[in-house]
Amino acid sequence: MANKRAKLSDIAREAGVSLTAASFYINGKAKQYKLSPATCERLEAAVRKYDYVPNLFARAMQQNRTFLIGLLVRDRINSSFWSDIIAGIENGIAASGCHLVLAGSHVDAAGELDAIRQMRAKGVDGYVVSPVIGGDGGFPNLSELQELAAFRPVVGLNAELPGIPSVYNDDVIGGRLVAECFRRHGHRRVALLGSGGYFALPRFRAFEAFFAERGIAPLRLSTPAEALERCSEFSAVFCGNDYLAAALCSNAASAGIRIPDRFSVIGYDGLDWLKLLSPRPGTVVQHKGELGEAIAAQLLRAFDCGSCESVRFVPQLEIGDTVGPA
């Protein structure tokens, strides 16, 4: 007996509750206002019977909220790293009635500002931003993000934004974990493999700083092909992500080069599919799903009480099968 024009009053009457109680349930506030399980069951049955869909525009005008959260990532949304985080955020906001508006800045500072303008036009209630990182390791749009945070909740995504609550994996610790691992295994001729802005990331900067303290300047490489061409110049390579590490290991196998006999490899992110590879590349495991849920919790806290705080996760090193002695 579906009725696309059913109103909230129809749901309340069917469930035998007040219009206020029905509104609390529809807006995800049943627990907050202590609606009984029996009441919630009757309301859910009424919603299903009438195929009730809330009028989002009316709700937005009534509560001065759109129940939209803008999520902006700095590169490809379709990588499994970001998808795990997005899934965590969605899981965390599921009961709140909020929904995500996704955008990617494509590692472009101007594109980041344009995406934020589009989200502002949609009237999002809050922002989750994985910021573009400049060549100096800073954030080109930091002042704009700080201004935005003065009017709407803003949470930094996997980056520690000065003056803005951030939920992040400690990238500096991640880079040092790799450096310390290589040093324990006797490696002094080390290299970094990354492209574009990877050398500005804290993980690479921390790695270089660790070896600079010991009078060593890591070699910088931009592609797996270049790494193989110059493999006589290093005994261990730190890859900016797991895709680069997997590509390097695969290309080395095709060229008859055995890893870690010829050189050691460690990637970054801890993506699940690494377990399917042989040899299994070493990696720094970033927290993803739980990081997304922590972001959701901080945003919902900001909506409820007007403030939120930073949450720091510590990544872990898995050596895998690709690390050996120098």
mmCIF file of C-alpha atoms in Angstrom:
data_model
loop_
_atom_site.group_PDB
_atom_site.id
_atom_site.type_symbol
_atom_site.label_atom_id
_atom_site.label_comp_id
_atom_site.label_asym_id
_atom_site.label_seq_id
_atom_site.Cartn_x
_atom_site.Cartn_y
_atom_site.Cartn_z
ATOM 1 C CA MET A 1 0.000 0.000 0.000
ATOM 2 C CA ALA A 2 2.800 2.325 -0.992
ATOM 3 C CA ASN A 3 1.959 5.978 -1.156
ATOM 4 C CA LYS A 4 4.637 8.331 -2.436
ATOM 5 C CA ARG A 5 2.681 11.296 -1.080
ATOM 6 C CA ALA A 6 2.500 10.022 2.478
ATOM 7 C CA LYS A 7 3.164 12.673 5.099
ATOM 8 C CA LEU A 8 4.836 12.509 8.489
ATOM 9 C CA SER A 9 1.389 12.833 10.062
ATOM 10 C CA ASP A 10 0.338 9.614 8.294
ATOM 11 C CA ILE A 11 3.315 7.795 9.801
ATOM 12 C CA ALA A 12 2.530 9.141 13.279
ATOM 13 C CA ARG A 13 -1.146 8.155 13.023
ATOM 14 C CA GLU A 14 -0.354 4.662 11.743
ATOM 15 C CA ALA A 15 2.145 4.059 14.548
ATOM 16 C CA GLY A 16 -0.113 5.584 17.189
ATOM 17 C CA VAL A 17 2.441 8.174 18.317
ATOM 18 C CA SER A 18 2.697 11.939 18.373
ATOM 19 C CA LEU A 19 3.988 13.904 15.407
ATOM 20 C CA THR A 20 7.007 14.893 17.534
ATOM 21 C CA ALA A 21 7.896 11.271 18.289
ATOM 22 C CA ALA A 22 7.601 10.392 14.598
ATOM 23 C CA SER A 23 9.865 13.325 13.740
ATOM 24 C CA PHE A 24 12.475 12.185 16.282
ATOM 25 C CA TYR A 25 12.507 8.705 14.744
ATOM 26 C CA ILE A 26 12.689 9.895 11.127
ATOM 27 C CA ASN A 27 15.561 12.255 11.989
ATOM 28 C CA GLY A 28 17.612 9.539 13.691
ATOM 29 C CA LYS A 29 17.067 10.859 17.227
ATOM 30 C CA ALA A 30 15.154 7.916 18.685
ATOM 31 C CA LYS A 31 17.956 7.023 21.091
ATOM 32 C CA GLN A 32 18.586 10.640 22.069
ATOM 33 C CA TYR A 33 14.942 11.136 23.038
ATOM 34 C CA LYS A 34 14.589 7.649 24.519
ATOM 35 C CA LEU A 35 11.910 6.257 22.219
ATOM 36 C CA SER A 36 11.157 2.687 23.262
ATOM 37 C CA PRO A 37 12.072 -0.269 20.993
ATOM 38 C CA ALA A 38 8.356 -1.060 20.609
ATOM 39 C CA THR A 39 7.634 2.502 19.444
ATOM 40 C CA CYS A 40 10.517 2.352 16.955
ATOM 41 C CA GLU A 41 9.243 -0.957 15.588
ATOM 42 C CA ARG A 42 5.762 0.516 14.995
ATOM 43 C CA LEU A 43 7.259 3.566 13.307
ATOM 44 C CA GLU A 44 9.500 1.454 11.094
ATOM 45 C CA ALA A 45 6.522 -0.686 10.091
ATOM 46 C CA ALA A 46 4.570 2.470 9.179
ATOM 47 C CA VAL A 47 7.495 3.824 7.144
ATOM 48 C CA ARG A 48 7.688 0.576 5.198
ATOM 49 C CA LYS A 49 3.913 0.340 4.721
ATOM 50 C CA TYR A 50 3.675 3.801 3.206
ATOM 51 C CA ASP A 51 7.089 3.730 1.524
ATOM 52 C CA TYR A 52 7.677 7.038 3.269
ATOM 53 C CA VAL A 53 10.496 9.253 2.018
ATOM 54 C CA PRO A 54 11.234 12.397 4.071
ATOM 55 C CA ASN A 55 11.023 15.755 2.337
ATOM 56 C CA LEU A 56 14.671 16.759 2.629
ATOM 57 C CA PHE A 57 14.045 20.340 1.552
ATOM 58 C CA ALA A 58 11.389 20.826 4.203
ATOM 59 C CA ARG A 59 13.619 19.250 6.836
ATOM 60 C CA ALA A 60 16.553 21.439 5.823
ATOM 61 C CA MET A 61 14.475 24.599 6.101
ATOM 62 C CA GLN A 62 12.973 23.541 9.426
ATOM 63 C CA GLN A 63 16.274 22.588 11.068
ATOM 64 C CA ASN A 64 18.575 24.957 9.145
ATOM 65 C CA ARG A 65 20.614 21.936 8.028
ATOM 66 C CA THR A 66 20.981 20.042 4.766
ATOM 67 C CA PHE A 67 22.330 16.835 6.379
ATOM 68 C CA LEU A 68 25.039 16.834 3.712
ATOM 69 C CA ILE A 69 28.751 16.414 4.463
ATOM 70 C CA GLY A 70 31.281 17.522 1.868
ATOM 71 C CA LEU A 71 34.167 15.051 1.439
ATOM 72 C CA LEU A 72 37.123 16.288 -0.593
ATOM 73 C CA VAL A 73 40.157 14.097 -1.323
ATOM 74 C CA ARG A 74 43.301 15.309 -2.998
ATOM 75 C CA ASP A 75 43.695 12.555 -5.589
ATOM 76 C CA ARG A 76 41.851 9.538 -7.017
ATOM 77 C CA ILE A 77 38.690 8.641 -5.108
ATOM 78 C CA ASN A 78 38.653 5.215 -6.765
ATOM 79 C CA SER A 79 41.813 3.933 -5.041
ATOM 80 C CA SER A 80 41.155 1.265 -2.436
ATOM 81 C CA PHE A 81 42.883 3.403 0.197
ATOM 82 C CA TRP A 82 40.274 6.154 -0.028
ATOM 83 C CA SER A 83 37.351 3.781 -0.538
ATOM 84 C CA ASP A 84 38.095 2.089 2.801
ATOM 85 C CA ILE A 85 38.098 5.466 4.556
ATOM 86 C CA ILE A 86 34.909 6.572 2.794
ATOM 87 C CA ALA A 87 33.237 3.322 3.855
ATOM 88 C CA GLY A 88 34.265 4.059 7.444
ATOM 89 C CA ILE A 89 32.786 7.562 7.296
ATOM 90 C CA GLU A 90 29.541 6.286 5.778
ATOM 91 C CA ASN A 91 29.287 3.632 8.470
ATOM 92 C CA GLY A 92 29.857 6.257 11.138
ATOM 93 C CA ILE A 93 27.153 8.632 9.886
ATOM 94 C CA ALA A 94 24.628 5.949 8.876
ATOM 95 C CA ALA A 95 22.310 6.477 11.847
ATOM 96 C CA SER A 96 22.484 10.280 11.736
ATOM 97 C CA GLY A 97 20.559 10.819 8.517
ATOM 98 C CA CYS A 98 23.582 12.528 6.916
ATOM 99 C CA HIS A 99 24.902 11.822 3.427
ATOM 100 C CA LEU A 100 28.215 12.450 1.683
ATOM 101 C CA VAL A 101 28.917 14.778 -1.240
ATOM 102 C CA LEU A 102 32.174 13.549 -2.832
ATOM 103 C CA ALA A 103 34.737 15.486 -4.833
ATOM 104 C CA GLY A 104 38.394 15.171 -5.806
ATOM 105 C CA SER A 105 40.840 18.066 -6.183
ATOM 106 C CA HIS A 106 43.235 16.049 -8.406
ATOM 107 C CA VAL A 107 46.224 17.402 -6.428
ATOM 108 C CA ASP A 108 45.450 20.897 -7.683
ATOM 109 C CA ALA A 109 45.168 23.860 -5.291
ATOM 110 C CA ALA A 110 42.811 25.784 -7.583
ATOM 111 C CA GLY A 111 40.703 22.651 -8.077
ATOM 112 C CA GLU A 112 40.474 22.264 -4.307
ATOM 113 C CA LEU A 113 39.056 25.769 -3.880
ATOM 114 C CA ASP A 114 36.614 25.230 -6.754
ATOM 115 C CA ALA A 115 35.350 21.991 -5.195
ATOM 116 C CA ILE A 116 34.857 23.772 -1.864
ATOM 117 C CA ARG A 117 32.873 26.536 -3.615
ATOM 118 C CA GLN A 118 30.639 23.901 -5.200
ATOM 119 C CA MET A 119 30.058 22.305 -1.807
ATOM 120 C CA ARG A 120 29.256 25.672 -0.249
ATOM 121 C CA ALA A 121 26.688 26.217 -3.001
ATOM 122 C CA LYS A 122 25.060 22.936 -1.996
ATOM 123 C CA GLY A 123 24.908 24.173 1.602
ATOM 124 C CA VAL A 124 26.803 21.277 3.173
ATOM 125 C CA ASP A 125 26.764 21.212 6.974
ATOM 126 C CA GLY A 126 30.438 20.307 7.353
ATOM 127 C CA TYR A 127 33.587 19.431 5.451
ATOM 128 C CA VAL A 128 36.109 16.605 5.499
ATOM 129 C CA VAL A 129 39.204 17.685 3.577
ATOM 130 C CA SER A 130 42.274 15.766 2.484
ATOM 131 C CA PRO A 131 44.259 18.891 1.572
ATOM 132 C CA VAL A 132 46.504 19.489 -1.395
ATOM 133 C CA ILE A 133 50.142 19.532 -0.256
ATOM 134 C CA GLY A 134 52.586 21.981 -1.845
ATOM 135 C CA GLY A 135 56.143 21.279 -2.910
ATOM 136 C CA ASP A 136 57.397 22.691 0.390
ATOM 137 C CA GLY A 137 55.247 20.292 2.382
ATOM 138 C CA GLY A 138 52.763 23.049 3.329
ATOM 139 C CA PHE A 139 49.081 23.470 2.465
ATOM 140 C CA PRO A 140 48.478 26.109 -0.249
ATOM 141 C CA ASN A 141 44.880 26.708 0.816
ATOM 142 C CA LEU A 142 45.376 26.573 4.583
ATOM 143 C CA SER A 143 44.167 30.134 5.211
ATOM 144 C CA GLU A 144 41.006 29.517 3.171
ATOM 145 C CA LEU A 145 40.341 26.285 5.075
ATOM 146 C CA GLN A 146 40.849 28.065 8.388
ATOM 147 C CA GLU A 147 38.386 30.774 7.335
ATOM 148 C CA LEU A 148 35.899 28.088 6.319
ATOM 149 C CA ALA A 149 36.295 26.401 9.717
ATOM 150 C CA ALA A 150 35.141 29.615 11.397
ATOM 151 C CA PHE A 151 31.653 29.107 9.922
ATOM 152 C CA ARG A 152 31.237 25.361 9.460
ATOM 153 C CA PRO A 153 32.835 22.254 11.009
ATOM 154 C CA VAL A 154 35.950 21.254 9.055
ATOM 155 C CA VAL A 155 37.962 18.086 9.762
ATOM 156 C CA GLY A 156 41.345 17.416 8.172
ATOM 157 C CA LEU A 157 41.472 13.977 6.534
ATOM 158 C CA ASN A 158 44.719 12.036 7.050
ATOM 159 C CA ALA A 159 46.746 15.233 7.328
ATOM 160 C CA GLU A 160 47.461 17.387 10.369
ATOM 161 C CA LEU A 161 46.093 20.818 9.457
ATOM 162 C CA PRO A 162 47.312 23.661 11.717
ATOM 163 C CA GLY A 163 44.413 25.240 13.594
ATOM 164 C CA ILE A 164 41.894 22.714 12.289
ATOM 165 C CA PRO A 165 40.803 19.477 14.025
ATOM 166 C CA SER A 166 42.299 16.595 12.056
ATOM 167 C CA VAL A 167 41.969 12.811 12.067
ATOM 168 C CA TYR A 168 45.145 11.347 10.639
ATOM 169 C CA ASN A 169 47.769 8.647 10.479
ATOM 170 C CA ASP A 170 51.096 9.973 11.716
ATOM 171 C CA ASP A 171 53.013 10.103 8.431
ATOM 172 C CA VAL A 172 56.258 11.168 10.116
ATOM 173 C CA ILE A 173 56.282 8.025 12.236
ATOM 174 C CA GLY A 174 55.507 5.966 9.122
ATOM 175 C CA GLY A 175 58.537 7.330 7.286
ATOM 176 C CA ARG A 176 60.820 6.786 10.280
ATOM 177 C CA LEU A 177 59.612 3.198 10.682
ATOM 178 C CA VAL A 178 60.851 2.433 7.166
ATOM 179 C CA ALA A 179 64.142 4.250 7.696
ATOM 180 C CA GLU A 180 64.817 2.446 10.975
ATOM 181 C CA CYS A 181 63.966 -0.910 9.383
ATOM 182 C CA PHE A 182 66.436 -0.379 6.540
ATOM 183 C CA ARG A 183 69.114 0.739 8.983
ATOM 184 C CA ARG A 184 68.594 -2.358 11.170
ATOM 185 C CA HIS A 185 69.160 -4.491 8.091
ATOM 186 C CA GLY A 186 72.411 -2.663 7.316
ATOM 187 C CA HIS A 187 71.241 -0.567 4.369
ATOM 188 C CA ARG A 188 73.109 2.679 3.734
ATOM 189 C CA ARG A 189 72.536 3.012 -0.008
ATOM 190 C CA VAL A 190 68.829 3.818 0.061
ATOM 191 C CA ALA A 191 66.359 5.282 -2.415
ATOM 192 C CA LEU A 192 62.890 6.810 -2.573
ATOM 193 C CA LEU A 193 60.435 5.954 -5.340
ATOM 194 C CA GLY A 194 57.621 8.415 -5.964
ATOM 195 C CA SER A 195 56.206 10.877 -8.431
ATOM 196 C CA GLY A 196 54.855 14.415 -8.341
ATOM 197 C CA GLY A 197 54.233 15.633 -4.831
ATOM 198 C CA TYR A 198 55.293 12.476 -3.028
ATOM 199 C CA PHE A 199 58.636 13.974 -2.039
ATOM 200 C CA ALA A 200 56.766 16.707 -0.155
ATOM 201 C CA LEU A 201 54.864 14.197 1.969
ATOM 202 C CA PRO A 202 55.894 13.898 5.627
ATOM 203 C CA ARG A 203 56.698 10.182 5.153
ATOM 204 C CA PHE A 204 59.426 10.932 2.580
ATOM 205 C CA ARG A 205 60.663 14.034 4.395
ATOM 206 C CA ALA A 206 61.000 12.054 7.637
ATOM 207 C CA PHE A 207 62.853 9.258 5.811
ATOM 208 C CA GLU A 208 65.303 11.726 4.251
ATOM 209 C CA ALA A 209 65.788 13.548 7.567
ATOM 210 C CA PHE A 210 66.611 10.263 9.325
ATOM 211 C CA PHE A 211 69.379 9.427 6.868
ATOM 212 C CA ALA A 212 70.567 13.039 6.589
ATOM 213 C CA GLU A 213 71.365 12.873 10.317
ATOM 214 C CA ARG A 214 73.713 10.016 9.411
ATOM 215 C CA GLY A 215 75.322 11.751 6.432
ATOM 216 C CA ILE A 216 73.339 9.849 3.806
ATOM 217 C CA ALA A 217 71.315 11.422 0.966
ATOM 218 C CA PRO A 218 68.690 8.973 -0.365
ATOM 219 C CA LEU A 219 68.502 8.627 -4.129
ATOM 220 C CA ARG A 220 65.256 9.982 -5.644
ATOM 221 C CA LEU A 221 63.559 7.883 -8.337
ATOM 222 C CA SER A 222 60.370 8.690 -10.228
ATOM 223 C CA THR A 223 59.266 5.404 -11.857
ATOM 224 C CA PRO A 224 59.703 1.641 -11.356
ATOM 225 C CA ALA A 225 61.484 1.536 -14.733
ATOM 226 C CA GLU A 226 64.037 4.103 -13.562
ATOM 227 C CA ALA A 227 64.487 2.163 -10.332
ATOM 228 C CA LEU A 228 65.381 -1.005 -12.245
ATOM 229 C CA GLU A 229 67.766 0.872 -14.531
ATOM 230 C CA ARG A 230 69.611 2.276 -11.511
ATOM 231 C CA CYS A 231 69.259 -0.645 -9.094
ATOM 232 C CA SER A 232 73.035 -0.953 -8.806
ATOM 233 C CA GLU A 233 73.025 2.405 -6.988
ATOM 234 C CA PHE A 234 70.926 1.328 -3.986
ATOM 235 C CA SER A 235 70.237 -1.705 -1.819
ATOM 236 C CA ALA A 236 66.820 -0.680 -0.442
ATOM 237 C CA VAL A 237 63.975 1.453 -1.792
ATOM 238 C CA PHE A 238 61.040 3.085 -0.002
ATOM 239 C CA CYS A 239 58.034 3.410 -2.334
ATOM 240 C CA GLY A 240 55.494 6.183 -1.812
ATOM 241 C CA ASN A 241 52.542 3.781 -1.976
ATOM 242 C CA ASP A 242 51.740 0.105 -2.376
ATOM 243 C CA TYR A 243 50.936 0.419 -6.087
ATOM 244 C CA LEU A 244 54.500 1.574 -6.796
ATOM 245 C CA ALA A 245 55.933 -1.186 -4.603
ATOM 246 C CA ALA A 246 53.850 -3.856 -6.345
ATOM 247 C CA ALA A 247 54.774 -2.513 -9.794
ATOM 248 C CA LEU A 248 58.467 -2.496 -8.897
ATOM 249 C CA CYS A 249 58.359 -6.068 -7.595
ATOM 250 C CA SER A 250 56.445 -7.253 -10.666
ATOM 251 C CA ASN A 251 58.806 -5.533 -13.113
ATOM 252 C CA ALA A 252 61.818 -6.892 -11.238
ATOM 253 C CA ALA A 253 60.459 -10.449 -11.477
ATOM 254 C CA SER A 254 59.905 -10.008 -15.227
ATOM 255 C CA ALA A 255 63.529 -8.865 -15.558
ATOM 256 C CA GLY A 256 64.806 -11.893 -13.617
ATOM 257 C CA ILE A 257 65.734 -9.799 -10.563
ATOM 258 C CA ARG A 258 65.060 -11.502 -7.231
ATOM 259 C CA ILE A 259 63.744 -9.436 -4.324
ATOM 260 C CA PRO A 260 65.014 -9.052 -1.630
ATOM 261 C CA ASP A 261 68.220 -10.728 -2.837
ATOM 262 C CA ARG A 262 69.076 -7.814 -5.133
ATOM 263 C CA PHE A 263 67.420 -4.997 -3.147
ATOM 264 C CA SER A 264 64.777 -4.548 -0.445
ATOM 265 C CA VAL A 265 61.381 -2.925 -1.013
ATOM 266 C CA ILE A 266 58.816 -1.350 1.313
ATOM 267 C CA GLY A 267 55.611 0.357 0.188
ATOM 268 C CA TYR A 268 53.001 2.407 2.034
ATOM 269 C CA ASP A 269 49.277 2.157 2.916
ATOM 270 C CA GLY A 270 48.804 -1.522 3.833
ATOM 271 C CA LEU A 271 46.280 -2.363 1.110
ATOM 272 C CA ASP A 272 44.569 -5.742 1.492
ATOM 273 C CA TRP A 273 45.464 -7.119 -1.941
ATOM 274 C CA LEU A 274 49.187 -7.140 -1.093
ATOM 275 C CA LYS A 275 48.523 -10.447 0.665
ATOM 276 C CA LEU A 276 47.810 -12.004 -2.750
ATOM 277 C CA LEU A 277 51.260 -11.191 -4.114
ATOM 278 C CA SER A 278 54.396 -13.323 -3.992
ATOM 279 C CA PRO A 279 56.722 -12.107 -2.692
ATOM 280 C CA ARG A 280 54.433 -10.052 -0.451
ATOM 281 C CA PRO A 281 55.789 -6.492 -0.391
ATOM 282 C CA GLY A 282 56.593 -4.897 2.938
ATOM 283 C CA THR A 283 54.336 -1.944 3.741
ATOM 284 C CA VAL A 284 53.417 0.657 6.320
ATOM 285 C CA VAL A 285 49.839 -0.069 7.342
ATOM 286 C CA GLN A 286 47.699 3.038 7.667
ATOM 287 C CA HIS A 287 44.462 2.892 9.650
ATOM 288 C CA LYS A 288 41.604 3.361 7.184
ATOM 289 C CA GLY A 289 38.144 2.123 8.162
ATOM 290 C CA GLU A 290 38.563 3.092 11.811
ATOM 291 C CA LEU A 291 39.985 6.449 10.745
ATOM 292 C CA GLY A 292 36.823 7.073 8.707
ATOM 293 C CA GLU A 293 34.629 6.178 11.667
ATOM 294 C CA ALA A 294 36.631 8.531 13.902
ATOM 295 C CA ILE A 295 36.081 11.347 11.398
ATOM 296 C CA ALA A 296 32.336 10.680 11.431
ATOM 297 C CA ALA A 297 32.300 10.706 15.238
ATOM 298 C CA GLN A 298 34.099 14.058 15.385
ATOM 299 C CA LEU A 299 31.781 15.650 12.811
ATOM 300 C CA LEU A 300 28.662 14.450 14.609
ATOM 301 C CA ARG A 301 30.141 15.774 17.836
ATOM 302 C CA ALA A 302 30.660 19.162 16.150
ATOM 303 C CA PHE A 303 27.038 19.177 14.967
ATOM 304 C CA ASP A 304 25.803 18.378 18.474
ATOM 305 C CA CYS A 305 28.026 20.568 20.663
ATOM 306 C CA GLY A 306 29.816 22.925 18.285
ATOM 307 C CA SER A 307 33.365 21.567 18.587
ATOM 308 C CA CYS A 308 35.512 18.551 17.816
ATOM 309 C CA GLU A 309 39.112 17.491 18.365
ATOM 310 C CA SER A 310 42.013 15.891 16.556
ATOM 311 C CA VAL A 311 42.569 12.129 16.592
ATOM 312 C CA ARG A 312 46.002 10.684 15.801
ATOM 313 C CA PHE A 313 46.569 7.109 14.624
ATOM 314 C CA VAL A 314 49.973 5.431 14.634
ATOM 315 C CA PRO A 315 50.764 3.343 11.510
ATOM 316 C CA GLN A 316 52.492 -0.027 11.751
ATOM 317 C CA LEU A 317 55.238 -1.609 9.682
ATOM 318 C CA GLU A 318 54.790 -5.046 8.095
ATOM 319 C CA ILE A 319 58.085 -6.240 6.617
ATOM 320 C CA GLY A 320 56.466 -8.882 4.396
ATOM 321 C CA ASP A 321 58.810 -10.890 2.149
ATOM 322 C CA THR A 322 60.731 -8.075 0.484
ATOM 323 C CA VAL A 323 63.189 -6.927 3.158
ATOM 324 C CA GLY A 324 66.581 -8.572 3.592
ATOM 325 C CA PRO A 325 70.117 -7.681 4.672
ATOM 326 C CA ALA A 326 72.200 -5.205 2.683
#
